[in-house]
Structure formats: structure tokens, C-alpha cells
Coordinates of C-alpha atoms and ligand atoms in Angstrom, one line a residue:
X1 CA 0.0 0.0 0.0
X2 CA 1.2 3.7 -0.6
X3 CA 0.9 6.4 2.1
X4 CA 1.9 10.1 1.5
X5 CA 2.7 12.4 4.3
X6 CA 3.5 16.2 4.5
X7 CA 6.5 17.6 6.3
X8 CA 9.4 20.2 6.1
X9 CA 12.9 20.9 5.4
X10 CA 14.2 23.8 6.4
X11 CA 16.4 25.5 4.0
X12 CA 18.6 28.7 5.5
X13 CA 15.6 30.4 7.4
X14 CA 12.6 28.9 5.3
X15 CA 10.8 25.8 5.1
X16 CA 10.2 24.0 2.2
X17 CA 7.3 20.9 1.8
X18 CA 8.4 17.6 1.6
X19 CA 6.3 14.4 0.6
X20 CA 7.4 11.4 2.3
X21 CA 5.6 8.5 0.5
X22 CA 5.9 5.0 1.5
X23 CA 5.3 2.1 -0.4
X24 CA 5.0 -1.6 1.3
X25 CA 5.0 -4.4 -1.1
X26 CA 5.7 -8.2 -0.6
X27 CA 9.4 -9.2 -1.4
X28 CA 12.4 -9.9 0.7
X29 CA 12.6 -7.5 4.1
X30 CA 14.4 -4.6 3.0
X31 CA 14.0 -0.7 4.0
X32 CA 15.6 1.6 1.5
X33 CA 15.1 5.6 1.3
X34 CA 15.9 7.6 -1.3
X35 CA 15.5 11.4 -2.8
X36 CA 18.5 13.3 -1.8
X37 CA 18.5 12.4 1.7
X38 CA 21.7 13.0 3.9
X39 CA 23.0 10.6 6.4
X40 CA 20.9 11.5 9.5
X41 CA 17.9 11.0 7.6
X42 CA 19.5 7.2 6.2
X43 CA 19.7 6.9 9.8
X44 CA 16.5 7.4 10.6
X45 CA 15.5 3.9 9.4
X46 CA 17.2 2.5 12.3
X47 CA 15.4 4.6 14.8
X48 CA 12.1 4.3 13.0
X49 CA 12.1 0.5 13.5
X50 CA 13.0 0.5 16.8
X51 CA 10.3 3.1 18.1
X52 CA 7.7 1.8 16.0
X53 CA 8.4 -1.8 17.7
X54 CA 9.0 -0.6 21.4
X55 CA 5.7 1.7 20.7
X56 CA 3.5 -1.3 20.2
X57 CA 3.6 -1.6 16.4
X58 CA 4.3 -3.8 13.6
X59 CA 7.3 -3.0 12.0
X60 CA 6.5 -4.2 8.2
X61 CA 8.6 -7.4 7.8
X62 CA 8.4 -6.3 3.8
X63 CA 9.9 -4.9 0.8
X64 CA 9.6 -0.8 2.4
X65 CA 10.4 2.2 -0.4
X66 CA 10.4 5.6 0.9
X67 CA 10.8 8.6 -1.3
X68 CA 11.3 11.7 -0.2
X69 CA 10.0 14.6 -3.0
X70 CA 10.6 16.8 -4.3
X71 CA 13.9 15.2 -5.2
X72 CA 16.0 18.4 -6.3
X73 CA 15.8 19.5 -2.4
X74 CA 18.2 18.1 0.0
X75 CA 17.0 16.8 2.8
X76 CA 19.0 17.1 5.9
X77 CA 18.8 16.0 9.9
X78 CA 16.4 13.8 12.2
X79 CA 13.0 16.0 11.6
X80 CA 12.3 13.6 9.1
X81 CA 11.9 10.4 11.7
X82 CA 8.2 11.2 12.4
X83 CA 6.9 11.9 9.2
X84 CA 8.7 8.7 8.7
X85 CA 7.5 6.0 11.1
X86 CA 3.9 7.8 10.4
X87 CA 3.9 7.0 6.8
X88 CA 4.8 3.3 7.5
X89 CA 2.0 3.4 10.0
X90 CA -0.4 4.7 7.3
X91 CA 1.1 2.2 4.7
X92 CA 0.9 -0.7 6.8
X93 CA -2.7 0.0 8.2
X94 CA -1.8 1.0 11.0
X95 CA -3.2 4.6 11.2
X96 CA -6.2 5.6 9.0
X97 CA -5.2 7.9 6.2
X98 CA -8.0 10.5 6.8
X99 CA -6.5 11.4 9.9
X100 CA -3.3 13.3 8.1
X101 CA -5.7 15.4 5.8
X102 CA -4.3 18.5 6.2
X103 CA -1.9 18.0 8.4
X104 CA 1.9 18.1 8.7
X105 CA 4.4 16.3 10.5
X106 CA 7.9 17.0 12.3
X107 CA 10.1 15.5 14.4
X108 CA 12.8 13.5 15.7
X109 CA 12.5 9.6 17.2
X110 CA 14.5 8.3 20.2
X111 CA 14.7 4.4 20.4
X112 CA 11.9 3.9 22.7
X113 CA 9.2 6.3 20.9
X114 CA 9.3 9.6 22.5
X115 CA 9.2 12.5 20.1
X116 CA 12.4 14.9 20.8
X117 CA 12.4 18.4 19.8
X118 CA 13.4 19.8 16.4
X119 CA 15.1 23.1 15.2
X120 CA 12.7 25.8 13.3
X121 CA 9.3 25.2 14.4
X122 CA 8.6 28.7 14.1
X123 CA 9.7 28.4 10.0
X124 CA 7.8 24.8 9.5
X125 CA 4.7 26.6 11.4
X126 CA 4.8 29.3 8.8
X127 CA 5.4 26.8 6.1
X128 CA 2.3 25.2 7.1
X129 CA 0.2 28.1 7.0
X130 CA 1.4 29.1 3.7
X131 CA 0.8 25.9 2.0
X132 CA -2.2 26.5 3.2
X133 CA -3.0 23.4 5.2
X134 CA -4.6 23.2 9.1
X135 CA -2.7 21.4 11.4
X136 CA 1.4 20.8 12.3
X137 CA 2.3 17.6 14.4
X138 CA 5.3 18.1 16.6
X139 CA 7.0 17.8 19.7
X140 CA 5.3 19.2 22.3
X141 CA 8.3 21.4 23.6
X142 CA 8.1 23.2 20.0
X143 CA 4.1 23.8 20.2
X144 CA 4.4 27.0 21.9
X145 CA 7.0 28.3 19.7
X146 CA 4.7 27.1 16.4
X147 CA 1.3 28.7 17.9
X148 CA 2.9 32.0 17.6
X149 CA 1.5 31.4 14.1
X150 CA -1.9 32.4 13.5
X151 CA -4.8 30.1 11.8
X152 CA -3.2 26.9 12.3
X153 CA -3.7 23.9 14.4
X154 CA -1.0 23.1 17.2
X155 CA -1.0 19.4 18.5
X156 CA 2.3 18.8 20.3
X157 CA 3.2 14.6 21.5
X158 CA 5.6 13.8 23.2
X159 CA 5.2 10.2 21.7
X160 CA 4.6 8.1 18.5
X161 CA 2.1 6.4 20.7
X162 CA 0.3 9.8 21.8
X163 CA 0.5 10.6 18.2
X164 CA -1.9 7.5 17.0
X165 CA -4.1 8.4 19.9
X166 CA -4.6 11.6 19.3
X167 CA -5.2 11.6 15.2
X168 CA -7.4 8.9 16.0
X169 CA -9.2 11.3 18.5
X170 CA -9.0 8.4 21.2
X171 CA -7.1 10.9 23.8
X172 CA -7.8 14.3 24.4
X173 CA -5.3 16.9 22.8
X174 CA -2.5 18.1 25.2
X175 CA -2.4 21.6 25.7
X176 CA 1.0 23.9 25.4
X177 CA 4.0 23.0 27.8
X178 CA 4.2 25.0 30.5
X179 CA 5.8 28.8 30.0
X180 CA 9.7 28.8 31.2
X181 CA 10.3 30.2 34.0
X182 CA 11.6 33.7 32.8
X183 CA 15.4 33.3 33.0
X184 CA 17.3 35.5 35.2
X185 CA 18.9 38.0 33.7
X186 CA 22.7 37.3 33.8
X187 CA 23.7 40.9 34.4
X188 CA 21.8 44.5 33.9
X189 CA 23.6 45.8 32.7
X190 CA 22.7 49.9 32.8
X191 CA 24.5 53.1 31.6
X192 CA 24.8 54.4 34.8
X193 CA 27.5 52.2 35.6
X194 CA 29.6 54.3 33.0
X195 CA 31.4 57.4 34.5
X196 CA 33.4 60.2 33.0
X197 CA 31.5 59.7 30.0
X198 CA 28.9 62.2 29.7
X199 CA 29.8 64.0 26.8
X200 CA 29.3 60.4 24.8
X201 CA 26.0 60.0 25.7
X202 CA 24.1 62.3 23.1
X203 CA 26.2 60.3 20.1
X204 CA 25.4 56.8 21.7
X205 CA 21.0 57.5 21.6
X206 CA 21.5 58.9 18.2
X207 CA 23.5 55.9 17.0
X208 CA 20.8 53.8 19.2
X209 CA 17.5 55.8 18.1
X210 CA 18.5 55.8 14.0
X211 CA 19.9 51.8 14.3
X212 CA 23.5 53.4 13.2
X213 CA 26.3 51.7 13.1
X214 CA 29.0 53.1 15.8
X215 CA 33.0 53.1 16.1
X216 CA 34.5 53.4 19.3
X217 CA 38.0 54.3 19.1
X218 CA 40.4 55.3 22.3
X219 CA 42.8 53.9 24.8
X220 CA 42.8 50.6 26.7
X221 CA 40.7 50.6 29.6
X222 CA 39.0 53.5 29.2
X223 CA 35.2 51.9 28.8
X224 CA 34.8 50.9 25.1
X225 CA 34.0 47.5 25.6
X226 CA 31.8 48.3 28.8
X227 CA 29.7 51.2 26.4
X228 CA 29.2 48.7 23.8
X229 CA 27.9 46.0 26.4
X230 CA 25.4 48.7 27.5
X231 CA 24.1 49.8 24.0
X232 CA 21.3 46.8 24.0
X233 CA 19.6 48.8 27.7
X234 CA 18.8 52.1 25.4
X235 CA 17.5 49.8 22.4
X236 CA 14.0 50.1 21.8
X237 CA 11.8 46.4 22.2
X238 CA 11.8 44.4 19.1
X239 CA 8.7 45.2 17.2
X240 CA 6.5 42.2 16.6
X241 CA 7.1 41.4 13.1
X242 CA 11.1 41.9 14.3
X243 CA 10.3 39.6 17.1
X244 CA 9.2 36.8 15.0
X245 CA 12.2 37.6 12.3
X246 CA 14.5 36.7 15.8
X247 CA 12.3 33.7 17.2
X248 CA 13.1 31.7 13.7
X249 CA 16.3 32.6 13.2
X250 CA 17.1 31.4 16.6
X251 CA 15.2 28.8 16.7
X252 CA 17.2 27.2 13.6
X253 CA 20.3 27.7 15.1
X254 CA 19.3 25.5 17.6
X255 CA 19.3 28.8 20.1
X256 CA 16.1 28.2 21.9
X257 CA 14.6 25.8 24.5
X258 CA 10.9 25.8 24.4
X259 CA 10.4 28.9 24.9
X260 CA 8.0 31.5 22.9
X261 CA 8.5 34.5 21.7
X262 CA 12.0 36.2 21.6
X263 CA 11.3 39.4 23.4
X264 CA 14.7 41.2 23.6
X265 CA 17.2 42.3 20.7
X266 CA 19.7 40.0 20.0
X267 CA 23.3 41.1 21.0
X268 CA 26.2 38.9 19.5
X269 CA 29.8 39.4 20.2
X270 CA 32.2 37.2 18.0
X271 CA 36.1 36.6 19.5
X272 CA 38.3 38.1 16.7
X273 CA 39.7 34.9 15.6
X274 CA 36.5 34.1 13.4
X275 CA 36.5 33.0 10.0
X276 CA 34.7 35.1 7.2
X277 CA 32.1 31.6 7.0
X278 CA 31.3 31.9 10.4
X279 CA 30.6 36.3 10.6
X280 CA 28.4 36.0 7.4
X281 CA 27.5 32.0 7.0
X282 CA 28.6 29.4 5.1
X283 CA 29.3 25.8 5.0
X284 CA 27.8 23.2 4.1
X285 CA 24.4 22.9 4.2
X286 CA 24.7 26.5 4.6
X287 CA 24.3 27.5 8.1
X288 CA 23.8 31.4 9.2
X289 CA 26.3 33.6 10.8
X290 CA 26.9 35.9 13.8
X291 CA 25.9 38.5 11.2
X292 CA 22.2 36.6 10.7
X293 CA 22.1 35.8 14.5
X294 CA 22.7 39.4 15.1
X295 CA 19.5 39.9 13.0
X296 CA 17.2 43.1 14.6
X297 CA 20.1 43.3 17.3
X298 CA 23.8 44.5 17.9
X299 CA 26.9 42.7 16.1
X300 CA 29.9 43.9 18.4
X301 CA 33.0 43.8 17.2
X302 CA 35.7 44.1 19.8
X303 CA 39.1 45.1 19.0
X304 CA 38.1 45.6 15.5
X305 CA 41.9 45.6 14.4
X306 CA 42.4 41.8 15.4
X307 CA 40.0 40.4 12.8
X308 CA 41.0 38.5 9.8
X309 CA 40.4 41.0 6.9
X310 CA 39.0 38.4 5.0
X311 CA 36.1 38.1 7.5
X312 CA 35.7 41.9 7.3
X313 CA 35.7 42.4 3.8
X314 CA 33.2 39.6 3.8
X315 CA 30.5 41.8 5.9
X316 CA 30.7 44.8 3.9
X317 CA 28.0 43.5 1.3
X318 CA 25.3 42.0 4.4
X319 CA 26.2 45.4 5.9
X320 CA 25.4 47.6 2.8
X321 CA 22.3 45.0 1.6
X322 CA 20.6 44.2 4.9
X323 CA 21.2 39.9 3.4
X324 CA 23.9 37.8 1.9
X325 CA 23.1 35.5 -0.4
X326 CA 24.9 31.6 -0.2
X327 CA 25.8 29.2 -3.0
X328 CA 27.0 26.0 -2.5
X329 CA 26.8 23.5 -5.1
X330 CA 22.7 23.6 -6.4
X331 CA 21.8 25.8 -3.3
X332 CA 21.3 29.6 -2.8
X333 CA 20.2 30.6 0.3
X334 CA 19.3 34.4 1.7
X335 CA 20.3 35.0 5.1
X336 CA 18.2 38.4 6.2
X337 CA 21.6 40.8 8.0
X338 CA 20.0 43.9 9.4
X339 CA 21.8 44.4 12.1
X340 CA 23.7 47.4 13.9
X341 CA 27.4 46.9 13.8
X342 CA 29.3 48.4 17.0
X343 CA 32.9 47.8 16.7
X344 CA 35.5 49.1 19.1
X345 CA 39.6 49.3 18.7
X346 CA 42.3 51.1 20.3
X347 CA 44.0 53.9 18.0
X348 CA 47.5 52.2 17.6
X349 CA 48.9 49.1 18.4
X350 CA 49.8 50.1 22.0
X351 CA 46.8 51.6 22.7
X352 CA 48.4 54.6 24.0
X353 CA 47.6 56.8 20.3
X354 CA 49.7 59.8 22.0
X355 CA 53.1 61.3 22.7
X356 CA 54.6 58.2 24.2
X357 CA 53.1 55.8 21.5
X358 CA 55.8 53.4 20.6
X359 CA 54.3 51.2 17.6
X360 CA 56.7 51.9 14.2
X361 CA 55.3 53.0 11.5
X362 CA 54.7 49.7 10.0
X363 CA 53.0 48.7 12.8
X364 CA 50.7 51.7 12.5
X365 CA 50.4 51.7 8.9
X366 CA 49.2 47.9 9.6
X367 CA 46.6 48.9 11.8
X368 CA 45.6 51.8 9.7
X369 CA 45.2 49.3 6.9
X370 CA 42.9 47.3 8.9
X371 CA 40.0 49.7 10.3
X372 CA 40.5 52.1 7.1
X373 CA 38.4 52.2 4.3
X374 CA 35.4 50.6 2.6
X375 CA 34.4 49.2 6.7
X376 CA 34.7 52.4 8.2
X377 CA 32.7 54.4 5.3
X378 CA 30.0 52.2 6.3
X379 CA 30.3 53.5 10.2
X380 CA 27.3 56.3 10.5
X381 CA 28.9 57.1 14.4
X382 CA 32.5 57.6 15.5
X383 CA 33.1 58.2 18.7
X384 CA 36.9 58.8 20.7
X385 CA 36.5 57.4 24.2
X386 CA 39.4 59.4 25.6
X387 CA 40.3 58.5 29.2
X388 CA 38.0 61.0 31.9
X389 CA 40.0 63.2 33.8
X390 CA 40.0 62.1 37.5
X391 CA 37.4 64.3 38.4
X392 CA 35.0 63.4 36.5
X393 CA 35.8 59.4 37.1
X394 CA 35.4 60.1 40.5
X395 CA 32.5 62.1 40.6
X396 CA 30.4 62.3 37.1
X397 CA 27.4 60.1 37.8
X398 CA 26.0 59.5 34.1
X399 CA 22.1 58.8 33.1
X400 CA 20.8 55.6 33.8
X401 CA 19.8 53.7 30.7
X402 CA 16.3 54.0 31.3
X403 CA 15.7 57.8 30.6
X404 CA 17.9 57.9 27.4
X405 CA 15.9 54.5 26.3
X406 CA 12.5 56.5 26.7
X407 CA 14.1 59.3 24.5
X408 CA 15.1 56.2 22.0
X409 CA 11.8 55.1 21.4
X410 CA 10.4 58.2 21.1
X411 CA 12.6 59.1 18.2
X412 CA 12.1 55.7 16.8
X413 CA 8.1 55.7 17.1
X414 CA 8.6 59.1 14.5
X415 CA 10.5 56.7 12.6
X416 CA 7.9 54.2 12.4
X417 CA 5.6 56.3 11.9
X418 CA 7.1 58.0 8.9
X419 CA 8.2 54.5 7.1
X420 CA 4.7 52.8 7.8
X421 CA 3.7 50.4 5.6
X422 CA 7.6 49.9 4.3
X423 CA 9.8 47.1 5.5
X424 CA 12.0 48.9 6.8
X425 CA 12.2 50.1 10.5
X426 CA 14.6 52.7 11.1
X427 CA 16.3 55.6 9.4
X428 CA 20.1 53.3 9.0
X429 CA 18.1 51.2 6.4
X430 CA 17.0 54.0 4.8
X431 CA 18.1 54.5 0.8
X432 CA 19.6 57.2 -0.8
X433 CA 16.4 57.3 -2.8
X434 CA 14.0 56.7 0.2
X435 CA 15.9 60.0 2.5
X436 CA 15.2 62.2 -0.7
X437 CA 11.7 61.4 -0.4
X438 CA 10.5 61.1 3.4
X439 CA 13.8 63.0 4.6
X440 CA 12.1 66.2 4.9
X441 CA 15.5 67.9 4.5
X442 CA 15.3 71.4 3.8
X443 CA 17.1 73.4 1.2
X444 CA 19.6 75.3 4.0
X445 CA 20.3 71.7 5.1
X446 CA 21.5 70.3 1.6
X447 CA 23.6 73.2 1.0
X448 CA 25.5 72.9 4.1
X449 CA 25.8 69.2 3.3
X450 CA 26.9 70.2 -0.4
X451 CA 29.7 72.9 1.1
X452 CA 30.9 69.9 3.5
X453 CA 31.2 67.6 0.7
X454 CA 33.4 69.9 -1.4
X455 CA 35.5 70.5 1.7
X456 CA 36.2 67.1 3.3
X457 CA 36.8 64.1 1.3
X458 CA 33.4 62.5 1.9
X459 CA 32.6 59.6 -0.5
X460 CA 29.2 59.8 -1.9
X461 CA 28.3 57.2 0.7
X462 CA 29.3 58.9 3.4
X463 CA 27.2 62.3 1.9
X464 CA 24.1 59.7 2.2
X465 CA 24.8 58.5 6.1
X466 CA 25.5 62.1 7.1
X467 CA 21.8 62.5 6.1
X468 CA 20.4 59.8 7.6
X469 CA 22.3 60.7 10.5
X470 CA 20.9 63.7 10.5
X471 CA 17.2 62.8 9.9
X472 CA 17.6 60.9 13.4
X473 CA 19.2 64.1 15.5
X474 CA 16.3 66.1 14.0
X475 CA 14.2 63.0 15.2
X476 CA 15.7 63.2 19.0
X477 CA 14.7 67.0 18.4
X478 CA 10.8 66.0 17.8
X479 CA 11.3 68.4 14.2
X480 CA 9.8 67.4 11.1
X481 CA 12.3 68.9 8.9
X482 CA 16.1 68.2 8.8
X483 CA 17.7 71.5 9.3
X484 CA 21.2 72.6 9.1
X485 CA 22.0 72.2 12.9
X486 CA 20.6 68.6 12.7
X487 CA 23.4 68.4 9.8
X488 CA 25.9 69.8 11.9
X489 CA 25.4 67.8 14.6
X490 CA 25.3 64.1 12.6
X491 CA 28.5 65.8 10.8
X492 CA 30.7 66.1 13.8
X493 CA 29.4 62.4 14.7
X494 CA 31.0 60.9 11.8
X495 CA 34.3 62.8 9.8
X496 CA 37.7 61.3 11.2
X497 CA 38.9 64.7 12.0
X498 CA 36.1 65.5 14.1
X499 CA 36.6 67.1 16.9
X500 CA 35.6 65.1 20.2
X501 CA 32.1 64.9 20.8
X502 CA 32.3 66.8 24.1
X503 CA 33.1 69.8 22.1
X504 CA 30.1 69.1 19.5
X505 CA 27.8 68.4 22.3
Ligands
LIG601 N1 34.5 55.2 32.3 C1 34.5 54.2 33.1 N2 33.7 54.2 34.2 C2 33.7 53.2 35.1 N3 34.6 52.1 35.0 C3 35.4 52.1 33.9 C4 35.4 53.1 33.0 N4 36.4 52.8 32.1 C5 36.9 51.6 32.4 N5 36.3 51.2 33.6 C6 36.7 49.9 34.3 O1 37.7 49.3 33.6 C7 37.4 48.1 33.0 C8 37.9 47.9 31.6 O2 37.1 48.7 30.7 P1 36.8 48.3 29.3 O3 37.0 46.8 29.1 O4 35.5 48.9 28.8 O5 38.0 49.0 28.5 P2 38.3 49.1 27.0 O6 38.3 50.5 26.6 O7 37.4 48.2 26.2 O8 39.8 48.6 27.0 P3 40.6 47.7 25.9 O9 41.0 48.7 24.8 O10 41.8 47.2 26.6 O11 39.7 46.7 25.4 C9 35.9 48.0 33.1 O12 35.4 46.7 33.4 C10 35.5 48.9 34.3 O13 35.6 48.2 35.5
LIG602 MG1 37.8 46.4 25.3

């Protein structure tokens, strides 16, 4: 007899269908699989038998094909175990086929029957709706991840056995696992804690409120690395459709327990000694990177200097493009990379960057090499973390993160406001094209802009990120229309030879 069951793959961060279809027919035992199926799914033969046994069924002692279609799509890891073991069930008349209209299955089998959890439930939940069919089958610790999806049916199992009895309607449907308990938060980490660095503060909730990317530069142990740490307190909350963006992502990676709903931005900080595959993706199957985990969040790049130039050049495209595209052998894959970079680096090689510098000038011309160029062009915010005069370490007591967050948000609801209805979500994604149009940048503003460009050597680019820039300072102001102090301000914020931003504060 022939069964046919629907499941997923997951391919970077989508799901594709799958048809499993089994086919029993008389003929010397055997139990073969094919359609582009990698070794974990081979695999699954062996734990298919031995659930469906130690789970009170037959195992077909007959000749068993299962194809896996379409055949073009590779088809990789143990989700595939339960769409499996049900198709032999249906095939073997075990299960009646009416009870899978509709309905998709996922999910992995342990020897003895019990249904373990899968990556992506989130993706295969959304696969399911668009495919337009009702119901998803899968472990029970992914059901509350998969009912964030609207207008489908949820039924998590924890067992092939729970499975048959509730298709069947013989046992009542169990309802979602209990919430987590809300972790405790490692560390908050708050603003406050920062002293001596007041005259920062203005540049960090622009670079926060307009999702710009930001350059720390300054001595060793003067409080880059513990800014940067700080920057996800004055983020604003992820917006729902972010939110769900996050929950998949994670959830492939393998990130999440059985949780719902990712609620804060994701903050990923990468040791310098990664490889270009593993800041932007790569192997194979292609996996994302810290540049797709950082997705709606902060990538932080500490001691910017140290990293393989390779793995830099390879994020100026996701940074520019908001994805990177993956090809390896018949695959492409889009990883979405919208993501704030906030990198950090000392000015020399020393660290000291003044009069008793000692790095030659190879060594500086090294390091110049590294941070220079097309990376830094992409930087909307540049700050120099000097070190704070003793006074002010002593007795400067700085903002707490919570009132510059309110200001945050505030300038970011304008945002939304003004971008409604377009995917994008703040003014750093923002196209030369777009600015023109919703910018609302007055004609004193664009000649300022205009004199500044013919008097520093600003790259086209860079004439484009002051004015973004700028349309979040006049966004912090609560003005409609980008003016030439709004200019001014997102001016000193980025050019090398600005002055400190304690002077342009
Ligand atoms: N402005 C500051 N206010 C309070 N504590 C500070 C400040 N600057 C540095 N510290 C203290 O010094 C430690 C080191 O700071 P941090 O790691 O941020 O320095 P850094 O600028 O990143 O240095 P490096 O260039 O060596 O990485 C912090 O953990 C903190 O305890
Ligand atoms: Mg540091």
C-alpha cells in the first residue's frame, strides 16, 4: 500500500514541503530511502524501527520504499523520523489515512518512541500556513513556539504512541508546555554604571534611536568594551514582526529551549579569531552567521583591528544590503543581515595613540590598513572614548539607561511612523532614494551638506549616512524637517577629523 505524508525541510531560514511516501509491497525485508536524503535521515531507518516496535507496532517485515519529494531539495537532519514512522503506520494500516488530511508532520524519534524536539518550528509553522494546510504535528516542547503562528492547528506529543491516539481522537489533545520560567537575567547591565562619559551619551542615543552603526575608538581601559555592552539597555523592544524575524532565526540555530516569543534584541559578540564563513554563513548545508544571529540586534565587534580582513571584507555586502546571499553547489540561500554593527579598537597598536606611543610606523600603517576604508565608510557614528580626567571618574554620575531608552523610542516611534507600511524600521536602512523622499530635508540643510562635501573628502556614501544621520538628530529633536544644525550635529558624529564629541555636544 502507498501512504503520503507532509513535512518540512528547512532551507537557511525557510521551510520548504516535503512528501514522504511510503510504499510496502511483498518481497524480501528490506528498507531503502531515497530522494537526496543525507546521512541522518539514512539513519532514521534504524530509529524508525525501533520506536515503531517498542511503541507497540508492527514493523512491516516487507519490501519498504520511501521517497522523499521533491527530489532536487536536500534533505538534511532527524525532523524527518516522524513523518517517517507515520507514513509506514499509514502504509501498513496501522493509522487511517483520513486522519493526516491536512496535516503536517515534524520531528525526531529516540529508540523507545518519544518524540524529541526539532530546530525551526517557528519556519515549519509558517510553512504550514502558507501551504495553506490546518494542522502541524510536533513535539510538544516546539508547540508554543509554532502557535505564535496564526490560523493553524498546534497538536504537540511527546510520543509516537500519543500521536496515533490523538489523530485517532482516542485521547484528548494536550495543551502547550508550561511557559519557562523567565530566565534570570545574567547581568543588567545599565549606563549608569559608565562614569566620566557624559559628553558620549548624546552620540550613543542617536547611533541607538536611528539603528547606526558606531565606532569606538580610544585607549585601553577607558570603557569601550563596557559602552558597547550597554548599548542593548537604550534599544528600543523588538517590534512584533522583528520579534518573529528573531524567534526563527534562533530557533534554527538550535538557540532556543521551548520557549516563545523572543522578546529582547539579539546582542552577538564574536572573539576576533572568526572565520569570514562563520561572521556572514557558510558551510555546508549553509548554516547562518553571527551577522544573521545578530538579525534586529547589535553585532559587536571588539578590537576591530584583530580580525581577519578576510572576515571583514566579507560583511561589507550583508552590511550595505541588509542579506547575503549563499551558494553551495545547487543551493542559494538568503540570510536576512539587518543588524547594527558596533565595533570598538584602540588607535595604535599600543593603545596609548599619543606622545609616548611606541608602535613603528609599520605597525601603524598595519593597523591603519585594517580599520580604514570601505568598513569604516560604512560607520554612521565615530566616537573617541578618551580616558575622563580624575574628576569626572570620581564624581560624574551619568544617566541611567532608562531615561535615554524613553528618548530612544520616542525618536524611533517618529520613525515608524514616517516609514509605515515599508519594510523597513529605522532611518540606517534608509536608501539614498528613500531619505530624498521622506527626509524632509530642507534646502539650508543640503547646501551645508553640499559645502561639506566639497570640503572634506566624503565619499558619496558617506554624503548619504551624514543625512540619515541627521534625519535621526532632528528625530531626538521631535522636528519634522532636517535642518542645518541637525546636519551639523550628525557631521561632527562621523568625519575622522572631528573634533571630540564633548566639544560638539
Ligand atoms: N569610564 C569608566 N567608568 C567606570 N569604569 C570604567 C570606565 N572605564 C573603564 N572602567 C573599568 O575598567 C574596566 C575595563 O574597561 P573596558 O573593558 O571597557 O575598557 P576598553 O576601553 O574596552 O579597553 P581595551 O581597549 O583594553 O579593550 C571596566 O570593566 C571597568 O571596570
Ligand atoms: Mg575592550
Amino acid at each position: 500500500m502507498l501512504a503520503r505524508v507532509v513535512t518540512f525541510a528547512v532551507e537557511g531560514v525557510d521551510a520548504r514541503r516535503v512528501w514522504v511516501e511510503a510504499d510496502i509491497r511483498l518481497g524480501l525485508p528490506a528498507f531503502t530511502v531515497v530522494g537526496l536524503a543525507d546521512k541522518a535521515v539514512r539513519e532514521a531507518r534504524e530509529r524508525v524501527r525501533s520506536a515503531m516496535i517498542n511503541s507497540g507496532y508492527e514493523f512491516p517485515l516487507r519490501r519498504i520504499t520511501v521517497n522523499l519529494a521533491p527530489a532536487y531539495l536536500r534533505k538534511v537532519g532527524p525532523a524527518f523520523d516522524l513523518p517517517l514512522a507515520v507514513s509506514l503506520l499509514v502504509a501498513s494500516g496501522q493509522l487511517e489515512p483520513q486522519a493526516l488530511d491536512g496535516c503536517a508532520v515534524v520531528g525526531e524519534l529516540s529508540l523507545s518512541g518519544e518524540v524529541r524536539p526539532v530546530r525551526g518550528a517557528l519556519a515549519v509553522a509558517e510553512g504550514v500556513r502558507a501551504n495553506e494546510l490546518r494542522r502541524l504535528v510536533l513535539p510538544r516542547s516546539r508547540a508554543r513556539e509554532a502557535s505564535l503562528v496564526p490560523d493553524i492547528e498546534v497538536v504537540g506529543v511527546a510520543s509516537l504512541q500519543e500521536l496515533v491516539a490523538t489523530l485517532h481522537g482516542e485521547a484528548a489533545r494536550a495543551g502547550l508546555p508550561a511557559e519557562e520560567p523567565a530566565h534570570v537575567d545574567e547581568e543588567v547591565l545599565d549606563l549608569a554604571d559608565v562614569r566620566g562619559h557624559n559628553a558620549l551619551i548624546p552620540g550613543l542615543e542617536v547611533a541607538a534611536a536611528g539603528g547606526h552603526n558606531l565606532f569606538l575608538q580610544g585607549p585601553p581601559g577607558t570603557g569601550k568594551t563596557m559602552i558597547a555592552r550597554r548599548l542593548p539597555s537604550i534599544l528600543p523592544p523588538l517590534a512584533s514582526r522583528e520579534a518573529i524575524e528573531v524567534t526563527r532565526i534562533q530557533s534554527i540555530a538550535g538557540l532556543r529551549g521551548s520557549a516563545g516569543l523572543v522578546t529582547t534584541r539579539p546582542f552577538r559578540a564574536p572573539h576576533h579569531t572568526i572565520s569570514a564563513a562563520g561572521l556572514v554563513g557558510g558551510g555546508n548545508p549553509p548554516q547562518p552567521g553571527e551577522a544573521t544571529l545578530a538579525h534586529h540586534g547589535v553585532l559587536f565587534l571588539d578590537e576591530l583591528s584583530e580580525f581577519a580582513r578576510s572576515s571583514l571584507e566579507a560583511l561589507r555586502q550583508p552590511l550595505e544590503d541588509g542579506d547575503v546571499t549563499i551558494v553551495r553547489g545547487q543551493q542559494v540561500m538568503a540570510f536576512p543581515t539587518r543588524f547594527m554593527l558596533v565595533a570598538a579598537s584602540n588607535p595604535c597598536p599600543c593603545g596609548l595613540g599619543d606622545g609616548r606611543c611606541q608602535c613603528t610606523p609599520v605597525d601603524l600603517a598595519r593597523h591603519r590598513r585594517r580599520l580604514s576604508g570601505p568598513l569604516l565608510d560604512r560607520i554612521d557614528v565615530l566616537m573617541r572614548v578618551e580616558r575622563p580626567p580624575a574628576e569626572a571618574l570620581r564624581r560624574q554620575a551619568a544617566p541611567g539607561s532608562a531615561a535615554v531608552r524613553a528618548r530612544v523610542m520616542a525618536a524611533r516611534e517618529r520613525q515608524q511612523r514616517r516609514l509605515s507600511g515599508q519594510p523597513e524600521t529605522c532611518n540606517a536602512q534608509l536608501t539614498s532614494r528613500q531619505i530624498r523622499e521622506v527626509g524632509n530635508v530642507s534646502a539650508s540643510a543640503l547646501r551645508l551638506l553640499g559645502e561639506l562635501y566639497d570640503r572634506h573628502t566624503l565619499s558619496a556614501r558617506g554624503h548619504t549616512r551624514i543625512l540619515r544621520v541627521a534625519r535621526t538628530v532632528a528625530d531626538l529633536d521631535g522636528s519634522d524637517v532636517v535642518g542645518p544644525e541637525h546636519i551639523s550635529v550628525a557631521t561632527s558624529l562621523r568625519l575622522d577629523d572631528s573634533p571630540p564629541l564633548a566639544e560638539a555636544a
